[in-house]
Coordinates of N, CA, C and O in Angstrom, one line a residue:
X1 N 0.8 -1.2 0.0 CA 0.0 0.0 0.0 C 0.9 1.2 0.0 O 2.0 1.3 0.5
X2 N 0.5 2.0 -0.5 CA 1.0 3.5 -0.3 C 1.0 4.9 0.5 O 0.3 5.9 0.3
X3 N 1.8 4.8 1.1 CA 2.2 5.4 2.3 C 1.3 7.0 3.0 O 0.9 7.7 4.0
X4 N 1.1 6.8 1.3 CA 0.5 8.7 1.3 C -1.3 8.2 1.1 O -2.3 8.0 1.8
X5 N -1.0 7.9 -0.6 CA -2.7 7.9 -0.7 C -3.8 6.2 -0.6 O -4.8 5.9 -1.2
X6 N -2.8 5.4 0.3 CA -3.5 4.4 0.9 C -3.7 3.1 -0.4 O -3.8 1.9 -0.3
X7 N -3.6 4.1 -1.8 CA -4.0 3.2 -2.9 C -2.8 1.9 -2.8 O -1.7 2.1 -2.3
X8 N -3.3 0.3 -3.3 CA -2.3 -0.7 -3.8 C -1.5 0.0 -4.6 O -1.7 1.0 -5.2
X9 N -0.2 -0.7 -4.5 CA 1.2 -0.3 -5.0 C 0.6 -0.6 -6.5 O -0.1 -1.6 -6.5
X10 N 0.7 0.0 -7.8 CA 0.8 -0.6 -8.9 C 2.3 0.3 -9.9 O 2.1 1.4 -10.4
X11 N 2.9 0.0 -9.9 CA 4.3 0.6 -11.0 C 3.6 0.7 -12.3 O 3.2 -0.2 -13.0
X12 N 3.5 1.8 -12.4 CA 2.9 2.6 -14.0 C 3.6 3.4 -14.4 O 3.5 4.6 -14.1
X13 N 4.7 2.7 -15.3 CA 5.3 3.6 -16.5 C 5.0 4.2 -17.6 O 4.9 3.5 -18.7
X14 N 5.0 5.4 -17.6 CA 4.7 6.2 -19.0 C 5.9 6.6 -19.6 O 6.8 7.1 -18.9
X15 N 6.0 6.3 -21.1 CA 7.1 6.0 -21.8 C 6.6 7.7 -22.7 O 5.5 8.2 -22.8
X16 N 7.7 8.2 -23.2 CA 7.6 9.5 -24.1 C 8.7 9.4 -24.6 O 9.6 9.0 -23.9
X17 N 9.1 9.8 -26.2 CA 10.1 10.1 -26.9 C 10.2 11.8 -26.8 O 9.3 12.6 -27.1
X18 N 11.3 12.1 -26.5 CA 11.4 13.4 -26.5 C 11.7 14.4 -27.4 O 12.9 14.8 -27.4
X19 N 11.2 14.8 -27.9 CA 11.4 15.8 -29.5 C 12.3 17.2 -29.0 O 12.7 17.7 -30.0
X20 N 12.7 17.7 -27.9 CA 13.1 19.0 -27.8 C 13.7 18.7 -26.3 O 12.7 18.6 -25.5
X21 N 14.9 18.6 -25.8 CA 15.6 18.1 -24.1 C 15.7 20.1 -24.0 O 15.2 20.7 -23.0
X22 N 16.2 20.6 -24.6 CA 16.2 21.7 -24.2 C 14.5 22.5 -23.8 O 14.2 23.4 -23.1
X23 N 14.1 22.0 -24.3 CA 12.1 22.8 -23.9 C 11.5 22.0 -23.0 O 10.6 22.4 -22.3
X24 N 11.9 20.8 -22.9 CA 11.6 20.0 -22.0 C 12.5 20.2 -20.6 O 11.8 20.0 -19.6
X25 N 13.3 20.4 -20.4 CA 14.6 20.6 -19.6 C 14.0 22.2 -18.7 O 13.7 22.1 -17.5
X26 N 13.8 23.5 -19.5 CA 13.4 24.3 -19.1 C 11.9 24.2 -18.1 O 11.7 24.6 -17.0
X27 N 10.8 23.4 -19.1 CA 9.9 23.6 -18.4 C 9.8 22.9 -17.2 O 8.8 23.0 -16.4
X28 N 11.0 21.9 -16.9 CA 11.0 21.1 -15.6 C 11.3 22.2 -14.5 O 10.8 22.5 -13.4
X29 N 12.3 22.7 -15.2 CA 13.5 23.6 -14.5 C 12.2 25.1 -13.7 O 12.5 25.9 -12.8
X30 N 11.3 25.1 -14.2 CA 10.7 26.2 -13.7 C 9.2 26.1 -12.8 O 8.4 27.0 -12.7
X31 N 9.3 24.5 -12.1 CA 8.6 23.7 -11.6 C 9.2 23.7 -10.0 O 9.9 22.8 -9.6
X32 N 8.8 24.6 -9.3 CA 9.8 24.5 -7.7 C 10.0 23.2 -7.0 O 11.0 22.9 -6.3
X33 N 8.7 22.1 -7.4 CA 8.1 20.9 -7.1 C 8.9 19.6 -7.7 O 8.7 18.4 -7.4
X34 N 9.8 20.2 -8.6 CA 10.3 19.2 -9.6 C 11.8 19.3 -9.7 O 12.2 19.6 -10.8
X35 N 12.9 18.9 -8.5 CA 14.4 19.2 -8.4 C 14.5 17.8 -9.0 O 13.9 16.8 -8.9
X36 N 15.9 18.3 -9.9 CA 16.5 17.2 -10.3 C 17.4 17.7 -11.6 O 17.5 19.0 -11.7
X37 N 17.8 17.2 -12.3 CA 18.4 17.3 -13.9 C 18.5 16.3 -15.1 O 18.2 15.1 -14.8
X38 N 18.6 16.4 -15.6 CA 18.7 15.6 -17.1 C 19.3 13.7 -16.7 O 18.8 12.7 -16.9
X39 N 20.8 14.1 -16.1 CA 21.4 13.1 -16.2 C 21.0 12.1 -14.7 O 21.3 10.9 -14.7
X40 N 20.5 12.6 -13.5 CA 20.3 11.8 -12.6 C 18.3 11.9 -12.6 O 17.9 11.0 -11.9
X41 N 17.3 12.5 -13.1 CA 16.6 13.2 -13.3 C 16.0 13.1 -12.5 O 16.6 12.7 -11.5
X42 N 14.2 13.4 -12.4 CA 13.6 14.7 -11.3 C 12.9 14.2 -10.9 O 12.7 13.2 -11.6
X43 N 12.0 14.3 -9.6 CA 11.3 13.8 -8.8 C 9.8 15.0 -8.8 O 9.9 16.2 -8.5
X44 N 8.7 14.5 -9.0 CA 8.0 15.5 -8.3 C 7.5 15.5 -6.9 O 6.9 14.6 -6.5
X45 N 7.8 16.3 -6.3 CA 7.8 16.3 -5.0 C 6.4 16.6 -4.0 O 5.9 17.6 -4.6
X46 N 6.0 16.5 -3.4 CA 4.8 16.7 -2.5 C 5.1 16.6 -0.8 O 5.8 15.8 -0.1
X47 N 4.3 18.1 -0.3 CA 4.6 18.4 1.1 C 3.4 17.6 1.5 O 2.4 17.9 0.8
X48 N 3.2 16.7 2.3 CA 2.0 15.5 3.3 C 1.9 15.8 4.2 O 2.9 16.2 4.8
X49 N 0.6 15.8 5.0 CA 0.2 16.3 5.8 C 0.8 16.2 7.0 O 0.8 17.1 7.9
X50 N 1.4 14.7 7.1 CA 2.2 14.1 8.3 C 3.9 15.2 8.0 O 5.0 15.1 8.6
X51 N 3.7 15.9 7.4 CA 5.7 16.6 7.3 C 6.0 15.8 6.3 O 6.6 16.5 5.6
X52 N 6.1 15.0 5.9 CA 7.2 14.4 5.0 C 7.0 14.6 3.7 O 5.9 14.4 3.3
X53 N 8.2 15.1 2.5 CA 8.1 15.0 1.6 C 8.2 14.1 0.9 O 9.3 13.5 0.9
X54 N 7.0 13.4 -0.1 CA 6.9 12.3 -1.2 C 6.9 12.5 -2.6 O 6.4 13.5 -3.2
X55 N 7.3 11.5 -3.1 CA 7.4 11.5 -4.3 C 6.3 11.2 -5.7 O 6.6 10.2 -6.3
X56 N 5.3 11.9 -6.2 CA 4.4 11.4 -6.9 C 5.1 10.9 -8.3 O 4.5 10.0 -8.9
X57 N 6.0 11.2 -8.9 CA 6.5 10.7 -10.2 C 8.0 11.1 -10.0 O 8.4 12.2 -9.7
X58 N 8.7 9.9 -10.4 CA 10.0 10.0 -11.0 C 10.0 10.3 -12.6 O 9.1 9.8 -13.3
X59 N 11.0 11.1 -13.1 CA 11.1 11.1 -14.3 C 12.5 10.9 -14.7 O 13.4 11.7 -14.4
X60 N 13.0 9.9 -15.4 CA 14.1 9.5 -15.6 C 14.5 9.0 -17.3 O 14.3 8.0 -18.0
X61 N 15.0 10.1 -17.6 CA 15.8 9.8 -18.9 C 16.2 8.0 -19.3 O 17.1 7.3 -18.8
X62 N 15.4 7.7 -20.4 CA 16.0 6.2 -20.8 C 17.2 6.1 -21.5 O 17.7 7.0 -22.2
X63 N 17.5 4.8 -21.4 CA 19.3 4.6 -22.5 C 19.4 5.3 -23.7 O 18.4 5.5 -24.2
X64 N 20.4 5.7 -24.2 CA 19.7 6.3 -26.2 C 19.5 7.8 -25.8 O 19.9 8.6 -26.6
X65 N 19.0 8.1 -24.7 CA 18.6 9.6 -24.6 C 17.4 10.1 -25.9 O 17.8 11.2 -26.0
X66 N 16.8 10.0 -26.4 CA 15.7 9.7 -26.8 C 14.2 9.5 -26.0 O 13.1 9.6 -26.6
X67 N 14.3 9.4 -25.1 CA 12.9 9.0 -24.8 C 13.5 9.2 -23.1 O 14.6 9.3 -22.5
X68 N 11.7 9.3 -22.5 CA 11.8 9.9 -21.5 C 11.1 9.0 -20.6 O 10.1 8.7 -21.2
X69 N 11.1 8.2 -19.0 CA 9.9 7.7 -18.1 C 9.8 8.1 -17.7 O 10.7 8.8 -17.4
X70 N 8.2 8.2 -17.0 CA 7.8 8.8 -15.6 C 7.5 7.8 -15.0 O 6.7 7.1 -15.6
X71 N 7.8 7.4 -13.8 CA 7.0 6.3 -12.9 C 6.5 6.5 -11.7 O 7.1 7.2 -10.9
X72 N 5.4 5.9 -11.3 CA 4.1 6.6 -10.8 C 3.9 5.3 -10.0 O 4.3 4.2 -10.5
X73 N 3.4 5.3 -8.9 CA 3.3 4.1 -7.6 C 2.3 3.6 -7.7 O 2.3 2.4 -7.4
X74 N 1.0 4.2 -8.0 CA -0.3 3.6 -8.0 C -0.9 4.6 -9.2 O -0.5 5.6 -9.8
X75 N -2.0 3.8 -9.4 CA -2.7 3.8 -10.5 C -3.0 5.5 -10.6 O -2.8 6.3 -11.5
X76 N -3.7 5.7 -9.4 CA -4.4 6.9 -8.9 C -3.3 8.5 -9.3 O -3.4 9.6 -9.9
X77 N -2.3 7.9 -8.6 CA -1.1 9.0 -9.0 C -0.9 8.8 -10.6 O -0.8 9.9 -11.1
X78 N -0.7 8.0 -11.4 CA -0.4 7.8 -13.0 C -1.5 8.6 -13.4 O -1.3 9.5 -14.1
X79 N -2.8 8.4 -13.1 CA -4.0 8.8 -14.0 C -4.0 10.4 -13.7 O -4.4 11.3 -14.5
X80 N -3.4 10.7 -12.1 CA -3.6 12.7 -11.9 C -2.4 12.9 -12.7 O -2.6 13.8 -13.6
X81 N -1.1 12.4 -12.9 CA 0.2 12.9 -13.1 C 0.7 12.6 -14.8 O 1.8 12.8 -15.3
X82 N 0.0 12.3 -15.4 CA 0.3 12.1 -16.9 C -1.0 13.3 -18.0 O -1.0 13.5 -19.2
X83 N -1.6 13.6 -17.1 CA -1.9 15.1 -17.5 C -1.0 16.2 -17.4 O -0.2 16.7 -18.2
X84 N -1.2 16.5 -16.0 CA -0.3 16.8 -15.8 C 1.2 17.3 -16.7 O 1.5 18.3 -17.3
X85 N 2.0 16.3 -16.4 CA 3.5 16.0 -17.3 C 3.0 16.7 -19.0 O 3.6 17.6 -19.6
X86 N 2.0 16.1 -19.4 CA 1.8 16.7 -20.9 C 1.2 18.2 -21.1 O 1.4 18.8 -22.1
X87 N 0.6 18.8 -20.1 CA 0.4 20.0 -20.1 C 1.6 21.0 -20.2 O 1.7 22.0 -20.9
X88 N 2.4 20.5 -19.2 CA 3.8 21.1 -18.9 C 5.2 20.8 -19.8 O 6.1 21.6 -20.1
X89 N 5.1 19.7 -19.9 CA 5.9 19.5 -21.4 C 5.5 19.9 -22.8 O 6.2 20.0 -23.8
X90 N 4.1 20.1 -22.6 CA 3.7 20.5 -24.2 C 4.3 19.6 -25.6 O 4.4 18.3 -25.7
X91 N 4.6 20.4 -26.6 CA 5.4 19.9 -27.7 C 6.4 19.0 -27.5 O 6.7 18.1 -28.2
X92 N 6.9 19.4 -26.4 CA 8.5 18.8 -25.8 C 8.8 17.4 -25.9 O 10.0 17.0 -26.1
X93 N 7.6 16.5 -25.7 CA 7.5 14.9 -25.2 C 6.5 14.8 -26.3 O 5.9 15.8 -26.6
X94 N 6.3 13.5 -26.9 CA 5.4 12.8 -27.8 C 4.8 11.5 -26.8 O 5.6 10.6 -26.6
X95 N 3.9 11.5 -26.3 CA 3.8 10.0 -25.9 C 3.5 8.4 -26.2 O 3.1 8.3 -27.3
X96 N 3.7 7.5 -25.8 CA 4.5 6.2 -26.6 C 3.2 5.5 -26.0 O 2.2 5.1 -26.6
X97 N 3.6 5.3 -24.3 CA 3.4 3.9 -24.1 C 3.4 3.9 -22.6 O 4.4 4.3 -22.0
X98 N 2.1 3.4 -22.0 CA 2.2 3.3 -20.6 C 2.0 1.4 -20.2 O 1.2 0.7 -20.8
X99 N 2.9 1.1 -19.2 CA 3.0 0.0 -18.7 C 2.2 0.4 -17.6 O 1.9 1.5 -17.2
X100 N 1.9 -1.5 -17.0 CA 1.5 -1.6 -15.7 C 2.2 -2.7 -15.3 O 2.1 -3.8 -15.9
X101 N 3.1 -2.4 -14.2 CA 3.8 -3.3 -13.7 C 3.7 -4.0 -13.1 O 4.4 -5.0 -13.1
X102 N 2.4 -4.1 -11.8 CA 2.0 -4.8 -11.1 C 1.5 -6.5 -11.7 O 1.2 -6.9 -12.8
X103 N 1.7 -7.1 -10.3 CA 0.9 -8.4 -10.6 C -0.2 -9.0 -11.6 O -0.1 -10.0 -12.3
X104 N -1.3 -7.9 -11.3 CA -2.5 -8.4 -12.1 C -2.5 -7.6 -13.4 O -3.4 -7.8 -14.1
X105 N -1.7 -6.7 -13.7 CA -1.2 -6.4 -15.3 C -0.7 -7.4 -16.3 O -1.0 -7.9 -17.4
X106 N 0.7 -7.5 -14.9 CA 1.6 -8.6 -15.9 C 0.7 -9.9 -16.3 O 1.0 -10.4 -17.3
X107 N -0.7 -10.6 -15.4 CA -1.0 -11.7 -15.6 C -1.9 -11.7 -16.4 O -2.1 -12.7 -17.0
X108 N -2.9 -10.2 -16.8 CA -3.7 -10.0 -17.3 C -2.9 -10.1 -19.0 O -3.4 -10.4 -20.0
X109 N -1.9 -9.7 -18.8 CA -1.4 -9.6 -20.5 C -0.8 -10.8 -20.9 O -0.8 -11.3 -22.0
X110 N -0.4 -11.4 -19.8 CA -0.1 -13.1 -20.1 C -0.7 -14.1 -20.9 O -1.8 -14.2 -21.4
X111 N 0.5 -14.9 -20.9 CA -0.8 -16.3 -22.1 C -1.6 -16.8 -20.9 O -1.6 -16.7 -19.7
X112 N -2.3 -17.2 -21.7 CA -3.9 -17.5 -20.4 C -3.0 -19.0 -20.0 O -2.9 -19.1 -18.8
X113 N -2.5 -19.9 -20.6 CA -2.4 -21.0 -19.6 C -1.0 -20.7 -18.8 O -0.5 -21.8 -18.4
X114 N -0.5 -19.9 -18.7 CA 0.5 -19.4 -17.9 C 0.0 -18.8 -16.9 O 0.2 -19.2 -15.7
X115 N -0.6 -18.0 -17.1 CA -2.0 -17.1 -15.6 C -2.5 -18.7 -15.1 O -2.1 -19.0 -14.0
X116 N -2.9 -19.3 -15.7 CA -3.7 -20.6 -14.7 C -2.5 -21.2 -13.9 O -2.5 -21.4 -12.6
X117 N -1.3 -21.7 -14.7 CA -0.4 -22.0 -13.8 C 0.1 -21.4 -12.9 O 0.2 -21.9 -11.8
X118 N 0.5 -20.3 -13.1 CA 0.5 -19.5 -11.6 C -0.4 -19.0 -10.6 O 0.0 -18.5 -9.6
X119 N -2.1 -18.9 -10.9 CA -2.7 -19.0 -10.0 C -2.9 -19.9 -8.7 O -3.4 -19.6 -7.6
X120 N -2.6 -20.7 -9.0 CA -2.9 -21.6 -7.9 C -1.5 -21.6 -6.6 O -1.8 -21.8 -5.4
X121 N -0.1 -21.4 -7.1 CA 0.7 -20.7 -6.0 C 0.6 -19.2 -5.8 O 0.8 -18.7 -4.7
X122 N 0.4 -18.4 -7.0 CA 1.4 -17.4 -7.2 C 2.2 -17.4 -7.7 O 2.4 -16.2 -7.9
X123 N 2.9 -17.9 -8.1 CA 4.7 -18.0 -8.5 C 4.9 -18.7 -9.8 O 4.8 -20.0 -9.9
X124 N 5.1 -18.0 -10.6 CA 5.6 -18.7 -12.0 C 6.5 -20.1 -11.8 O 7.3 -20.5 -11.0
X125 N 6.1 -20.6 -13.0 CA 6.4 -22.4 -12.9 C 7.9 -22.4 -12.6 O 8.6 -21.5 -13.0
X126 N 8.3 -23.3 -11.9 CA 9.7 -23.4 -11.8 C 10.4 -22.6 -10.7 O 11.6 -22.6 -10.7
X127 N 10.0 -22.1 -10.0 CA 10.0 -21.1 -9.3 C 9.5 -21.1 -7.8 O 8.6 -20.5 -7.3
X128 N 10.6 -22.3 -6.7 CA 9.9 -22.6 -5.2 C 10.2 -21.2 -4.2 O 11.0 -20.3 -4.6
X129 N 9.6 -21.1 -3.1 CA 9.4 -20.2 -2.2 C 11.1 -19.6 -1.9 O 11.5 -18.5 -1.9
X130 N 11.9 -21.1 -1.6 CA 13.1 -20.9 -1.6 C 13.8 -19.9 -2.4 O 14.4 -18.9 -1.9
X131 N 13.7 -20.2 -3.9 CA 14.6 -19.6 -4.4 C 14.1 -18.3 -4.4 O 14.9 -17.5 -4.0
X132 N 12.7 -17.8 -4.8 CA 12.0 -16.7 -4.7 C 12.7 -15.7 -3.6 O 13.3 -14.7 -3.9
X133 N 12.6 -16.2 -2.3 CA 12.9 -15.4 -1.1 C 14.8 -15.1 -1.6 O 15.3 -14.0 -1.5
X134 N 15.4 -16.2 -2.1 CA 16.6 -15.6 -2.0 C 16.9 -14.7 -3.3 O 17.7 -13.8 -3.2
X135 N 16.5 -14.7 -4.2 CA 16.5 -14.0 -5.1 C 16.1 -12.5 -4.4 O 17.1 -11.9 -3.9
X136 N 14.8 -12.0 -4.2 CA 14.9 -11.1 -3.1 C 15.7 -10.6 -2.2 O 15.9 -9.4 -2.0
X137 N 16.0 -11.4 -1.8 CA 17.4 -11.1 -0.8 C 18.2 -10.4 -1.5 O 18.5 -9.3 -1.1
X138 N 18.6 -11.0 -2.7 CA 20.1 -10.5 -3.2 C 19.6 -9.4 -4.0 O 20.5 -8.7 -4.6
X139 N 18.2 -9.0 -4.3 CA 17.9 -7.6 -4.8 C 18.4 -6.9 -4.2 O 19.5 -6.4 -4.6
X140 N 17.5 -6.5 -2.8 CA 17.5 -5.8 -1.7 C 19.2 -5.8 -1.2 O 19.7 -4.8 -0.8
X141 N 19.7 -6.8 -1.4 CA 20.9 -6.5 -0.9 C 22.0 -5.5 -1.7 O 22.6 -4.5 -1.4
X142 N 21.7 -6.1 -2.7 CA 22.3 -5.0 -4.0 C 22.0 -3.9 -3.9 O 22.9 -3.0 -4.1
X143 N 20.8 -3.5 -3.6 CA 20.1 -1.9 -4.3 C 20.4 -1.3 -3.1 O 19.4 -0.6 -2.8
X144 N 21.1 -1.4 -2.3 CA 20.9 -0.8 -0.8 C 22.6 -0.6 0.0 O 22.9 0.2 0.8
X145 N 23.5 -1.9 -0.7 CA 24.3 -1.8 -0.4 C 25.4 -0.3 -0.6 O 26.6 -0.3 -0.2
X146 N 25.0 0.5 -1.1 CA 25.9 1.8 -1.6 C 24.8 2.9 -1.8 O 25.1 3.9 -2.4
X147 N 23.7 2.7 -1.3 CA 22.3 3.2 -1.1 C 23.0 4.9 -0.5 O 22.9 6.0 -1.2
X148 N 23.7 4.7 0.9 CA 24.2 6.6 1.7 C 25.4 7.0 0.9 O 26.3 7.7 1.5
X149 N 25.6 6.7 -0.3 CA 27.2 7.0 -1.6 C 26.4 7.5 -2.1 O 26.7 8.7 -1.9
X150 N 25.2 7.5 -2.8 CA 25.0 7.3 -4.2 C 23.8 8.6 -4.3 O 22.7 8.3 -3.9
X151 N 23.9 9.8 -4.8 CA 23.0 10.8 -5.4 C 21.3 10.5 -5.5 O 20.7 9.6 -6.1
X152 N 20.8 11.4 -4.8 CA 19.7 11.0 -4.9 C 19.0 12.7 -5.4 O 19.3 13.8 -5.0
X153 N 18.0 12.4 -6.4 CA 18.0 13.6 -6.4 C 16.7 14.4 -5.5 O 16.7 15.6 -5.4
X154 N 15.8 13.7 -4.9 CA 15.2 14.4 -3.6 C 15.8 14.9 -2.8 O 15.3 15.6 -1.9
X155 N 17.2 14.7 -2.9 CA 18.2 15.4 -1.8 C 19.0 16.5 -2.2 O 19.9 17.1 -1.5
X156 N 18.5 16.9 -3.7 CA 19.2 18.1 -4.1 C 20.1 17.8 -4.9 O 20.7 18.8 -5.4
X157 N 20.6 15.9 -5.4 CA 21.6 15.6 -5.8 C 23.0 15.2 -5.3 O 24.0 14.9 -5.8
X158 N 22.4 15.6 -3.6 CA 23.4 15.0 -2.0 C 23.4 13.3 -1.8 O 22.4 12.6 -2.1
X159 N 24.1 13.0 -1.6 CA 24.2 11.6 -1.0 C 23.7 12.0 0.3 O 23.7 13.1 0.8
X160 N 22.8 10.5 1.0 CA 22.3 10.3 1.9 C 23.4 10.9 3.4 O 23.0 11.4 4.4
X161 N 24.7 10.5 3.0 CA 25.5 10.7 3.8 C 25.6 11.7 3.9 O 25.4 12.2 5.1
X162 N 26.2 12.7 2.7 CA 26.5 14.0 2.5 C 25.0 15.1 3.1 O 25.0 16.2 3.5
X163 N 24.1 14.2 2.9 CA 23.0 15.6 3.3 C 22.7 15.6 4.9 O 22.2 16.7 5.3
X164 N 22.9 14.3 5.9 CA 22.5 14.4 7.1 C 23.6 15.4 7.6 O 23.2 15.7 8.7
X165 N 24.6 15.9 7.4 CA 25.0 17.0 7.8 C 24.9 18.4 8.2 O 25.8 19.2 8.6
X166 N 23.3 18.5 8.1 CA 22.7 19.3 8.5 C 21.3 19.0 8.8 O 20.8 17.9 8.5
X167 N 20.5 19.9 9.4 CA 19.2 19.4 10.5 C 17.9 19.0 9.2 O 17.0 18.2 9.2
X168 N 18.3 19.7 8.3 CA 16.8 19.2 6.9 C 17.3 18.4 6.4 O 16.7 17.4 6.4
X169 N 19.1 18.3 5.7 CA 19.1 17.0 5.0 C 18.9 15.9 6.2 O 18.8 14.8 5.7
X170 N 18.9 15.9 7.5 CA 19.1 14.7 8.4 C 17.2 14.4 8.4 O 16.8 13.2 8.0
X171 N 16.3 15.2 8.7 CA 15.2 15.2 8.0 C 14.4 14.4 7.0 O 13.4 13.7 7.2
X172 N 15.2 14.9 5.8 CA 14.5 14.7 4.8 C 15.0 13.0 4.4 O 14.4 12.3 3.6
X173 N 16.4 12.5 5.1 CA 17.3 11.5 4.6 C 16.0 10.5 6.1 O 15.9 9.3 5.8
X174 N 15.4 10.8 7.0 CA 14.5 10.3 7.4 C 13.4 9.3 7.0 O 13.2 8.1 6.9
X175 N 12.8 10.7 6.6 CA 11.9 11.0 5.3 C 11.9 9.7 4.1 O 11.0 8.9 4.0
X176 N 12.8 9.8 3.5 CA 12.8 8.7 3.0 C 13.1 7.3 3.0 O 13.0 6.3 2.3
X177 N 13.5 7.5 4.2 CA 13.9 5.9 4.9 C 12.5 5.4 5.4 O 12.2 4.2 5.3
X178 N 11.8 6.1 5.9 CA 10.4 5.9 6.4 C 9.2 5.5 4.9 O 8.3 4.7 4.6
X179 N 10.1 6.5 4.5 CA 8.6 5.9 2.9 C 9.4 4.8 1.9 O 8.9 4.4 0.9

């Protein structure tokens, strides 16, 4: 569930080819809500009623430079925030293609006798609880291991380390440990 607006987690990517980085780049840049840049890119940001700042869309430059994601947590945020994004990008972005990442996307787009095979555990064929959980493991272990090194741009483009050095980055590096 989601921290802020209660909705199921669902990962919804909206895909755009970018026709103009420089008109696109500006109109981010003139968004107080929206820190970040081109090469690590931008976060839209939201003040919550509890203090903490959250994130409703990442926007992240794909490989190629060519094309642009926004990725959105729940459905509810993708359906307010892809107006949005096209209002404010205008000409800038062409839109392509939105995914749904969630469970019952991926199964809904599936071959039907592959959805029946994994209804009855969950878990795609071939695939015991065992290995599942360790696979996980070594996600989580990975994505986390160099987690207070590594630029974030809700932080201004500070490492987790580098920003607790003061009373808002120690805050805000909370902030996101909590969400």
């Amino acid at each position: 569930m989601h921290s802020h607006t209660g909705e199921p987690l669902l990962f919804t990517p909206d895909h755009y080819e970018v026709q103009s980085w420089p008109e696109l780049e500006a109109a981010l840049a003139a968004q107080p809500d929206v820190p970040g840049e081109q090469n690590g890119g931008w976060d839209r940001l939201i003040e919550c009623e509890d203090g903490q700042t959250r994130s409703q869309a990442t926007i992240a430059r794909e490989p190629g430079g060519r094309r642009v994601s926004l990725l959105y947590k729940t459905a509810g945020l993708a359906e307010q925030g892809r107006p949005w994004f096209e209002t404010l990008a205008g000409a800038s972005v062409k839109f392509l293609l939105r995914e749904i990442a969630g469970p019952k996307g991926l199964l809904s787009n599936a071959d039907p006798s592959l959805a029946a095979a994994t209804r009855g555990s969950g878990l795609p064929p071939g695939l015991g609880p065992g290995a599942l959980a360790d696979a996980i493991a070594g996600v989580v272990k990975r994505s986390y291991a160099h987690w207070a090194d590594e630029p974030i741009p809700a932080l201004n483009g500070q490492t987790p380390r580098q920003a607790i050095g003061s009373a808002t980055g120690l805050e805000r590096v909370n902030g996101l440990l909590r969400s």
